[in-house]
Amino acid sequence: MSTDSTPNVSNLAQTGQSSRRSFLHRSAVLTVAGASAAALLGAASPAFGKRRKHDRPDRCDEKACENFRSIRRHENDHVAFLVSALGSDARPKPTFQGLEQQSCEDFVKVSQTLENTGVAAYLGAAPVISNPDILAAAGSIATIEARHAGYLNVLRCDPITGNADDDDSDNSFEVPYTDEQVVAAAGAFIASLNGGPPVAYSDTPSATNDKAILNFALALEYLEAEFYNINVPKFCGK
């Protein structure tokens, strides 16, 4: 694909498959979350069901696992779609670090933070997408991410519309994140971009910027997919 070509997003717009300056400061929260999540969640969280003496504490409840397997598939489908849409302009997969969690509680907490950040990232990017097909594709992915986030909020006994700024808040409107805010939230998980473009885009709408936004989204989707690819087998057995 040449640098002036338009990414191919028509399939997603038809089938429904498929942020604004967003991935470094809030990643400290994600790192600390692993250590503190068990205390924050408590044994009564519906995510984990009622423990029995013979249950393994490093495994999630089976119903939660069914949903996590679905979320893993969705994130990998998002990666495949964006890579296909961008063609030769698609960024290489970054190298990630610190994604493996130590308990189901940690896994759920970081999942919640990642999914809420993803929703805020797509909303932040939407106003500067110039191509309506790309906007529709981004919206199709964003709404799935929002369903993930709502599920995880409820799983942790938080308000269903808690957001990336405050998962204890009961919001009627989503908060948008700039690309700098997204980098602040998740950048510490990225060890190397492997020669890919910065995780950023411009505030000025253009065809070139649309590709930057898709590559921005692809970095996020690569991160989420890798997170679930590592942790779902660990806490759900497959």
PDB file of C-alpha atoms in Angstrom:
ATOM      1  CA  MET A   1       0.000   0.000   0.000  1.00  0.00           C
ATOM      2  CA  SER A   2       1.454   3.383  -0.923  1.00  0.00           C
ATOM      3  CA  THR A   3       1.669   6.159   1.648  1.00  0.00           C
ATOM      4  CA  ASP A   4      -1.204   7.998  -0.099  1.00  0.00           C
ATOM      5  CA  SER A   5      -3.555   5.030  -0.321  1.00  0.00           C
ATOM      6  CA  THR A   6      -6.644   4.669   1.820  1.00  0.00           C
ATOM      7  CA  PRO A   7      -6.759   1.734   4.248  1.00  0.00           C
ATOM      8  CA  ASN A   8      -9.235  -0.946   3.236  1.00  0.00           C
ATOM      9  CA  VAL A   9     -11.934  -0.941   5.907  1.00  0.00           C
ATOM     10  CA  SER A  10     -15.014  -1.680   3.789  1.00  0.00           C
ATOM     11  CA  ASN A  11     -15.366  -5.272   5.004  1.00  0.00           C
ATOM     12  CA  LEU A  12     -15.611  -4.231   8.638  1.00  0.00           C
ATOM     13  CA  ALA A  13     -18.078  -1.472   7.847  1.00  0.00           C
ATOM     14  CA  GLN A  14     -20.296  -4.080   6.174  1.00  0.00           C
ATOM     15  CA  THR A  15     -19.930  -6.958   8.610  1.00  0.00           C
ATOM     16  CA  GLY A  16     -19.190  -5.320  11.975  1.00  0.00           C
ATOM     17  CA  GLN A  17     -16.037  -7.380  12.571  1.00  0.00           C
ATOM     18  CA  SER A  18     -13.197  -5.370  12.676  1.00  0.00           C
ATOM     19  CA  SER A  19      -7.262   7.499  20.053  1.00  0.00           C
ATOM     20  CA  ARG A  20      -6.270  10.623  20.498  1.00  0.00           C
ATOM     21  CA  ARG A  21      -2.863  11.213  22.001  1.00  0.00           C
ATOM     22  CA  SER A  22      -2.801   7.978  24.097  1.00  0.00           C
ATOM     23  CA  PHE A  23      -0.064   4.799  25.637  1.00  0.00           C
ATOM     24  CA  LEU A  24       3.208   6.252  29.762  1.00  0.00           C
ATOM     25  CA  HIS A  25       2.158   7.704  33.435  1.00  0.00           C
ATOM     26  CA  ARG A  26      -0.797   5.464  34.131  1.00  0.00           C
ATOM     27  CA  SER A  27       1.171   2.297  33.339  1.00  0.00           C
ATOM     28  CA  ALA A  28       2.557   2.619  36.849  1.00  0.00           C
ATOM     29  CA  VAL A  29      -0.995   2.020  38.019  1.00  0.00           C
ATOM     30  CA  LEU A  30      -1.146  -1.150  35.931  1.00  0.00           C
ATOM     31  CA  THR A  31       2.138  -2.378  37.386  1.00  0.00           C
ATOM     32  CA  VAL A  32       0.995  -1.747  40.948  1.00  0.00           C
ATOM     33  CA  ALA A  33      -2.420  -3.243  40.196  1.00  0.00           C
ATOM     34  CA  GLY A  34      -0.994  -6.735  40.096  1.00  0.00           C
ATOM     35  CA  ALA A  35       0.180  -6.463  43.693  1.00  0.00           C
ATOM     36  CA  SER A  36      -2.916  -4.778  45.083  1.00  0.00           C
ATOM     37  CA  ALA A  37      -5.731  -6.358  43.081  1.00  0.00           C
ATOM     38  CA  ALA A  38      -6.395  -9.229  45.469  1.00  0.00           C
ATOM     39  CA  ALA A  39      -7.042  -6.837  48.342  1.00  0.00           C
ATOM     40  CA  LEU A  40      -9.171  -4.595  46.136  1.00  0.00           C
ATOM     41  CA  LEU A  41     -11.318  -7.444  44.837  1.00  0.00           C
ATOM     42  CA  GLY A  42     -11.830  -9.665  47.829  1.00  0.00           C
ATOM     43  CA  ALA A  43     -13.084 -13.239  47.807  1.00  0.00           C
ATOM     44  CA  ALA A  44     -16.698 -12.197  47.235  1.00  0.00           C
ATOM     45  CA  SER A  45     -16.197 -10.853  43.722  1.00  0.00           C
ATOM     46  CA  PRO A  46     -18.611 -12.596  41.320  1.00  0.00           C
ATOM     47  CA  ALA A  47     -15.703 -13.037  38.940  1.00  0.00           C
ATOM     48  CA  PHE A  48     -14.313 -15.865  40.997  1.00  0.00           C
ATOM     49  CA  GLY A  49     -17.417 -17.597  42.313  1.00  0.00           C
ATOM     50  CA  LYS A  50     -17.438 -19.371  45.670  1.00  0.00           C
ATOM     51  CA  ARG A  51     -14.101 -20.921  46.475  1.00  0.00           C
ATOM     52  CA  ARG A  52     -13.916 -24.501  47.677  1.00  0.00           C
ATOM     53  CA  LYS A  53     -10.959 -25.942  49.540  1.00  0.00           C
ATOM     54  CA  HIS A  54      -9.818 -27.960  46.541  1.00  0.00           C
ATOM     55  CA  ASP A  55     -10.119 -25.066  44.064  1.00  0.00           C
ATOM     56  CA  ARG A  56      -6.870 -23.708  42.688  1.00  0.00           C
ATOM     57  CA  PRO A  57      -6.463 -20.042  43.680  1.00  0.00           C
ATOM     58  CA  ASP A  58      -4.597 -19.326  40.449  1.00  0.00           C
ATOM     59  CA  ARG A  59      -7.588 -20.264  38.273  1.00  0.00           C
ATOM     60  CA  CYS A  60     -10.574 -18.073  37.382  1.00  0.00           C
ATOM     61  CA  ASP A  61     -14.182 -19.159  37.673  1.00  0.00           C
ATOM     62  CA  GLU A  62     -15.271 -21.171  34.619  1.00  0.00           C
ATOM     63  CA  LYS A  63     -18.017 -18.746  33.602  1.00  0.00           C
ATOM     64  CA  ALA A  64     -15.522 -15.885  33.714  1.00  0.00           C
ATOM     65  CA  CYS A  65     -13.166 -18.044  31.671  1.00  0.00           C
ATOM     66  CA  GLU A  66     -15.782 -18.497  28.953  1.00  0.00           C
ATOM     67  CA  ASN A  67     -16.002 -14.726  28.627  1.00  0.00           C
ATOM     68  CA  PHE A  68     -12.236 -14.247  28.750  1.00  0.00           C
ATOM     69  CA  ARG A  69     -11.822 -16.737  25.911  1.00  0.00           C
ATOM     70  CA  SER A  70     -14.309 -14.706  23.894  1.00  0.00           C
ATOM     71  CA  ILE A  71     -12.500 -11.458  24.716  1.00  0.00           C
ATOM     72  CA  ARG A  72      -9.204 -13.041  23.636  1.00  0.00           C
ATOM     73  CA  ARG A  73     -10.749 -14.027  20.300  1.00  0.00           C
ATOM     74  CA  HIS A  74     -12.191 -10.545  19.781  1.00  0.00           C
ATOM     75  CA  GLU A  75      -8.827  -8.870  20.400  1.00  0.00           C
ATOM     76  CA  ASN A  76      -7.029 -11.211  18.010  1.00  0.00           C
ATOM     77  CA  ASP A  77      -9.742 -10.582  15.400  1.00  0.00           C
ATOM     78  CA  HIS A  78      -9.228  -6.827  15.831  1.00  0.00           C
ATOM     79  CA  VAL A  79      -5.493  -7.256  15.202  1.00  0.00           C
ATOM     80  CA  ALA A  80      -6.109  -9.326  12.079  1.00  0.00           C
ATOM     81  CA  PHE A  81      -8.592  -6.795  10.724  1.00  0.00           C
ATOM     82  CA  LEU A  82      -6.339  -3.784  11.275  1.00  0.00           C
ATOM     83  CA  VAL A  83      -3.319  -5.550   9.764  1.00  0.00           C
ATOM     84  CA  SER A  84      -5.413  -6.416   6.708  1.00  0.00           C
ATOM     85  CA  ALA A  85      -6.851  -2.894   6.435  1.00  0.00           C
ATOM     86  CA  LEU A  86      -3.412  -1.258   6.630  1.00  0.00           C
ATOM     87  CA  GLY A  87      -1.659  -3.753   4.348  1.00  0.00           C
ATOM     88  CA  SER A  88       1.987  -2.870   3.833  1.00  0.00           C
ATOM     89  CA  ASP A  89       1.524   0.206   6.052  1.00  0.00           C
ATOM     90  CA  ALA A  90       0.760  -1.922   9.117  1.00  0.00           C
ATOM     91  CA  ARG A  91       3.201  -1.470  11.977  1.00  0.00           C
ATOM     92  CA  PRO A  92       5.270  -4.472  13.124  1.00  0.00           C
ATOM     93  CA  LYS A  93       4.134  -6.140  16.313  1.00  0.00           C
ATOM     94  CA  PRO A  94       5.805  -4.435  19.281  1.00  0.00           C
ATOM     95  CA  THR A  95       7.740  -6.382  21.898  1.00  0.00           C
ATOM     96  CA  PHE A  96       5.876  -6.314  25.214  1.00  0.00           C
ATOM     97  CA  GLN A  97       6.941  -6.756  28.822  1.00  0.00           C
ATOM     98  CA  GLY A  98       5.274  -7.288  32.177  1.00  0.00           C
ATOM     99  CA  LEU A  99       2.031  -8.721  30.790  1.00  0.00           C
ATOM    100  CA  GLU A 100       1.952 -12.008  32.705  1.00  0.00           C
ATOM    101  CA  GLN A 101      -0.161 -11.730  35.857  1.00  0.00           C
ATOM    102  CA  GLN A 102       0.321 -13.633  39.114  1.00  0.00           C
ATOM    103  CA  SER A 103      -3.302 -14.357  40.051  1.00  0.00           C
ATOM    104  CA  CYS A 104      -6.783 -14.332  38.590  1.00  0.00           C
ATOM    105  CA  GLU A 105      -7.529 -11.229  40.667  1.00  0.00           C
ATOM    106  CA  ASP A 106      -4.555  -9.428  39.137  1.00  0.00           C
ATOM    107  CA  PHE A 107      -5.598 -10.573  35.680  1.00  0.00           C
ATOM    108  CA  VAL A 108      -9.137  -9.214  36.070  1.00  0.00           C
ATOM    109  CA  LYS A 109      -7.959  -5.875  37.458  1.00  0.00           C
ATOM    110  CA  VAL A 110      -5.470  -5.226  34.667  1.00  0.00           C
ATOM    111  CA  SER A 111      -8.011  -6.428  32.080  1.00  0.00           C
ATOM    112  CA  GLN A 112     -10.458  -3.841  33.405  1.00  0.00           C
ATOM    113  CA  THR A 113      -7.877  -1.072  33.157  1.00  0.00           C
ATOM    114  CA  LEU A 114      -6.790  -2.032  29.634  1.00  0.00           C
ATOM    115  CA  GLU A 115     -10.337  -2.300  28.293  1.00  0.00           C
ATOM    116  CA  ASN A 116     -11.470   0.999  29.804  1.00  0.00           C
ATOM    117  CA  THR A 117      -8.345   2.660  28.415  1.00  0.00           C
ATOM    118  CA  GLY A 118      -9.071   1.202  24.970  1.00  0.00           C
ATOM    119  CA  VAL A 119     -12.598   2.631  24.967  1.00  0.00           C
ATOM    120  CA  ALA A 120     -11.282   6.071  25.933  1.00  0.00           C
ATOM    121  CA  ALA A 121      -8.597   5.819  23.236  1.00  0.00           C
ATOM    122  CA  TYR A 122     -11.027   5.108  20.393  1.00  0.00           C
ATOM    123  CA  LEU A 123     -13.359   7.881  21.535  1.00  0.00           C
ATOM    124  CA  GLY A 124     -10.465  10.328  21.679  1.00  0.00           C
ATOM    125  CA  ALA A 125      -9.397   9.533  18.121  1.00  0.00           C
ATOM    126  CA  ALA A 126     -12.864   9.602  16.555  1.00  0.00           C
ATOM    127  CA  PRO A 127     -13.177  13.398  16.025  1.00  0.00           C
ATOM    128  CA  VAL A 128     -10.055  13.553  13.824  1.00  0.00           C
ATOM    129  CA  ILE A 129     -10.824  10.555  11.568  1.00  0.00           C
ATOM    130  CA  SER A 130     -11.562  11.977   8.115  1.00  0.00           C
ATOM    131  CA  ASN A 131     -12.724   8.858   6.253  1.00  0.00           C
ATOM    132  CA  PRO A 132     -16.291   7.827   7.196  1.00  0.00           C
ATOM    133  CA  ASP A 133     -15.542   4.134   6.494  1.00  0.00           C
ATOM    134  CA  ILE A 134     -12.595   4.243   8.890  1.00  0.00           C
ATOM    135  CA  LEU A 135     -14.733   6.032  11.466  1.00  0.00           C
ATOM    136  CA  ALA A 136     -17.365   3.295  11.136  1.00  0.00           C
ATOM    137  CA  ALA A 137     -14.699   0.599  11.495  1.00  0.00           C
ATOM    138  CA  ALA A 138     -13.233   2.270  14.570  1.00  0.00           C
ATOM    139  CA  GLY A 139     -16.721   2.593  16.036  1.00  0.00           C
ATOM    140  CA  SER A 140     -17.399  -1.085  15.405  1.00  0.00           C
ATOM    141  CA  ILE A 141     -14.284  -2.059  17.375  1.00  0.00           C
ATOM    142  CA  ALA A 142     -14.852   0.566  20.081  1.00  0.00           C
ATOM    143  CA  THR A 143     -18.330  -0.695  20.891  1.00  0.00           C
ATOM    144  CA  ILE A 144     -17.005  -4.230  21.397  1.00  0.00           C
ATOM    145  CA  GLU A 145     -14.257  -2.855  23.640  1.00  0.00           C
ATOM    146  CA  ALA A 146     -16.954  -1.005  25.601  1.00  0.00           C
ATOM    147  CA  ARG A 147     -18.837  -4.266  26.155  1.00  0.00           C
ATOM    148  CA  HIS A 148     -15.636  -5.839  27.444  1.00  0.00           C
ATOM    149  CA  ALA A 149     -15.127  -2.893  29.788  1.00  0.00           C
ATOM    150  CA  GLY A 150     -18.697  -2.972  31.102  1.00  0.00           C
ATOM    151  CA  TYR A 151     -18.462  -6.703  31.773  1.00  0.00           C
ATOM    152  CA  LEU A 152     -15.180  -6.312  33.633  1.00  0.00           C
ATOM    153  CA  ASN A 153     -16.517  -3.381  35.657  1.00  0.00           C
ATOM    154  CA  VAL A 154     -19.425  -5.509  36.834  1.00  0.00           C
ATOM    155  CA  LEU A 155     -17.116  -8.459  37.423  1.00  0.00           C
ATOM    156  CA  ARG A 156     -15.209  -6.287  39.895  1.00  0.00           C
ATOM    157  CA  CYS A 157     -18.407  -4.961  41.497  1.00  0.00           C
ATOM    158  CA  ASP A 158     -17.813  -1.467  40.077  1.00  0.00           C
ATOM    159  CA  PRO A 159     -20.446   0.646  38.286  1.00  0.00           C
ATOM    160  CA  ILE A 160     -21.057  -0.676  34.785  1.00  0.00           C
ATOM    161  CA  THR A 161     -19.978   2.660  33.266  1.00  0.00           C
ATOM    162  CA  GLY A 162     -16.846   3.170  35.323  1.00  0.00           C
ATOM    163  CA  ASN A 163     -14.116   4.552  33.089  1.00  0.00           C
ATOM    164  CA  ALA A 164     -10.356   4.788  32.686  1.00  0.00           C
ATOM    165  CA  ASP A 165     -10.182   7.847  34.953  1.00  0.00           C
ATOM    166  CA  ASP A 166     -12.257   6.341  37.757  1.00  0.00           C
ATOM    167  CA  ASP A 167     -13.716   2.850  37.639  1.00  0.00           C
ATOM    168  CA  ASP A 168     -15.766   3.622  40.779  1.00  0.00           C
ATOM    169  CA  SER A 169     -17.718   6.372  39.006  1.00  0.00           C
ATOM    170  CA  ASP A 170     -21.220   5.915  37.554  1.00  0.00           C
ATOM    171  CA  ASN A 171     -20.994   7.836  34.298  1.00  0.00           C
ATOM    172  CA  SER A 172     -23.564   8.805  31.692  1.00  0.00           C
ATOM    173  CA  PHE A 173     -20.844   9.805  29.222  1.00  0.00           C
ATOM    174  CA  GLU A 174     -17.513   8.237  28.310  1.00  0.00           C
ATOM    175  CA  VAL A 175     -14.243  10.124  28.870  1.00  0.00           C
ATOM    176  CA  PRO A 176     -12.010  10.520  25.768  1.00  0.00           C
ATOM    177  CA  TYR A 177      -8.242  10.029  26.043  1.00  0.00           C
ATOM    178  CA  THR A 178      -5.600  11.782  23.991  1.00  0.00           C
ATOM    179  CA  ASP A 179      -2.820   9.681  22.521  1.00  0.00           C
ATOM    180  CA  GLU A 180      -0.469  10.994  25.236  1.00  0.00           C
ATOM    181  CA  GLN A 181      -2.866   9.786  27.917  1.00  0.00           C
ATOM    182  CA  VAL A 182      -3.047   6.340  26.345  1.00  0.00           C
ATOM    183  CA  VAL A 183       0.741   6.145  26.217  1.00  0.00           C
ATOM    184  CA  ALA A 184       0.795   7.205  29.853  1.00  0.00           C
ATOM    185  CA  ALA A 185      -1.638   4.417  30.697  1.00  0.00           C
ATOM    186  CA  ALA A 186      -0.063   1.532  28.819  1.00  0.00           C
ATOM    187  CA  GLY A 187       3.362   2.549  27.539  1.00  0.00           C
ATOM    188  CA  ALA A 188       5.314   0.718  30.225  1.00  0.00           C
ATOM    189  CA  PHE A 189       4.127  -2.567  28.744  1.00  0.00           C
ATOM    190  CA  ILE A 190       5.922  -1.763  25.452  1.00  0.00           C
ATOM    191  CA  ALA A 191       9.579  -2.805  25.490  1.00  0.00           C
ATOM    192  CA  SER A 192      10.195  -1.946  21.823  1.00  0.00           C
ATOM    193  CA  LEU A 193       8.204  -0.701  18.826  1.00  0.00           C
ATOM    194  CA  ASN A 194      10.516  -2.778  16.607  1.00  0.00           C
ATOM    195  CA  GLY A 195      10.942   0.006  14.075  1.00  0.00           C
ATOM    196  CA  GLY A 196       7.254   0.864  13.931  1.00  0.00           C
ATOM    197  CA  PRO A 197       5.826   4.392  14.004  1.00  0.00           C
ATOM    198  CA  PRO A 198       5.246   6.279  17.253  1.00  0.00           C
ATOM    199  CA  VAL A 199       2.062   5.468  19.156  1.00  0.00           C
ATOM    200  CA  ALA A 200       0.601   8.846  18.222  1.00  0.00           C
ATOM    201  CA  TYR A 201      -1.385  10.791  15.644  1.00  0.00           C
ATOM    202  CA  SER A 202      -2.147  14.382  14.655  1.00  0.00           C
ATOM    203  CA  ASP A 203      -5.078  16.580  15.633  1.00  0.00           C
ATOM    204  CA  THR A 204      -5.466  17.533  11.962  1.00  0.00           C
ATOM    205  CA  PRO A 205      -7.731  15.201   9.947  1.00  0.00           C
ATOM    206  CA  SER A 206      -6.203  13.784   6.741  1.00  0.00           C
ATOM    207  CA  ALA A 207      -5.857  10.498   4.865  1.00  0.00           C
ATOM    208  CA  THR A 208      -2.305  10.164   6.193  1.00  0.00           C
ATOM    209  CA  ASN A 209      -3.496  10.793   9.730  1.00  0.00           C
ATOM    210  CA  ASP A 210      -6.221   8.161   9.326  1.00  0.00           C
ATOM    211  CA  LYS A 211      -3.481   5.587   8.771  1.00  0.00           C
ATOM    212  CA  ALA A 212      -1.612   6.899  11.816  1.00  0.00           C
ATOM    213  CA  ILE A 213      -4.790   6.432  13.872  1.00  0.00           C
ATOM    214  CA  LEU A 214      -5.240   2.871  12.593  1.00  0.00           C
ATOM    215  CA  ASN A 215      -1.628   2.086  13.489  1.00  0.00           C
ATOM    216  CA  PHE A 216      -2.196   3.702  16.881  1.00  0.00           C
ATOM    217  CA  ALA A 217      -5.197   1.407  17.343  1.00  0.00           C
ATOM    218  CA  LEU A 218      -3.189  -1.565  16.096  1.00  0.00           C
ATOM    219  CA  ALA A 219      -0.565  -1.007  18.799  1.00  0.00           C
ATOM    220  CA  LEU A 220      -3.334  -1.091  21.411  1.00  0.00           C
ATOM    221  CA  GLU A 221      -4.924  -4.196  19.923  1.00  0.00           C
ATOM    222  CA  TYR A 222      -1.569  -5.987  19.718  1.00  0.00           C
ATOM    223  CA  LEU A 223      -1.086  -5.215  23.421  1.00  0.00           C
ATOM    224  CA  GLU A 224      -4.523  -6.439  24.448  1.00  0.00           C
ATOM    225  CA  ALA A 225      -4.312  -9.565  22.299  1.00  0.00           C
ATOM    226  CA  GLU A 226      -0.894 -10.452  23.721  1.00  0.00           C
ATOM    227  CA  PHE A 227      -2.142  -9.842  27.266  1.00  0.00           C
ATOM    228  CA  TYR A 228      -5.002 -12.309  26.817  1.00  0.00           C
ATOM    229  CA  ASN A 229      -2.923 -14.788  24.813  1.00  0.00           C
ATOM    230  CA  ILE A 230      -0.552 -15.015  27.789  1.00  0.00           C
ATOM    231  CA  ASN A 231      -3.013 -14.938  30.670  1.00  0.00           C
ATOM    232  CA  VAL A 232      -6.125 -16.770  29.476  1.00  0.00           C
ATOM    233  CA  PRO A 233      -4.282 -20.113  29.146  1.00  0.00           C
ATOM    234  CA  LYS A 234      -2.633 -19.518  32.520  1.00  0.00           C
ATOM    235  CA  PHE A 235      -5.840 -18.841  34.458  1.00  0.00           C
ATOM    236  CA  CYS A 236      -8.376 -20.741  32.363  1.00  0.00           C
ATOM    237  CA  GLY A 237      -6.404 -23.757  31.204  1.00  0.00           C
ATOM    238  CA  LYS A 238      -6.726 -23.119  27.462  1.00  0.00           C
TER     239      LYS A 238
END
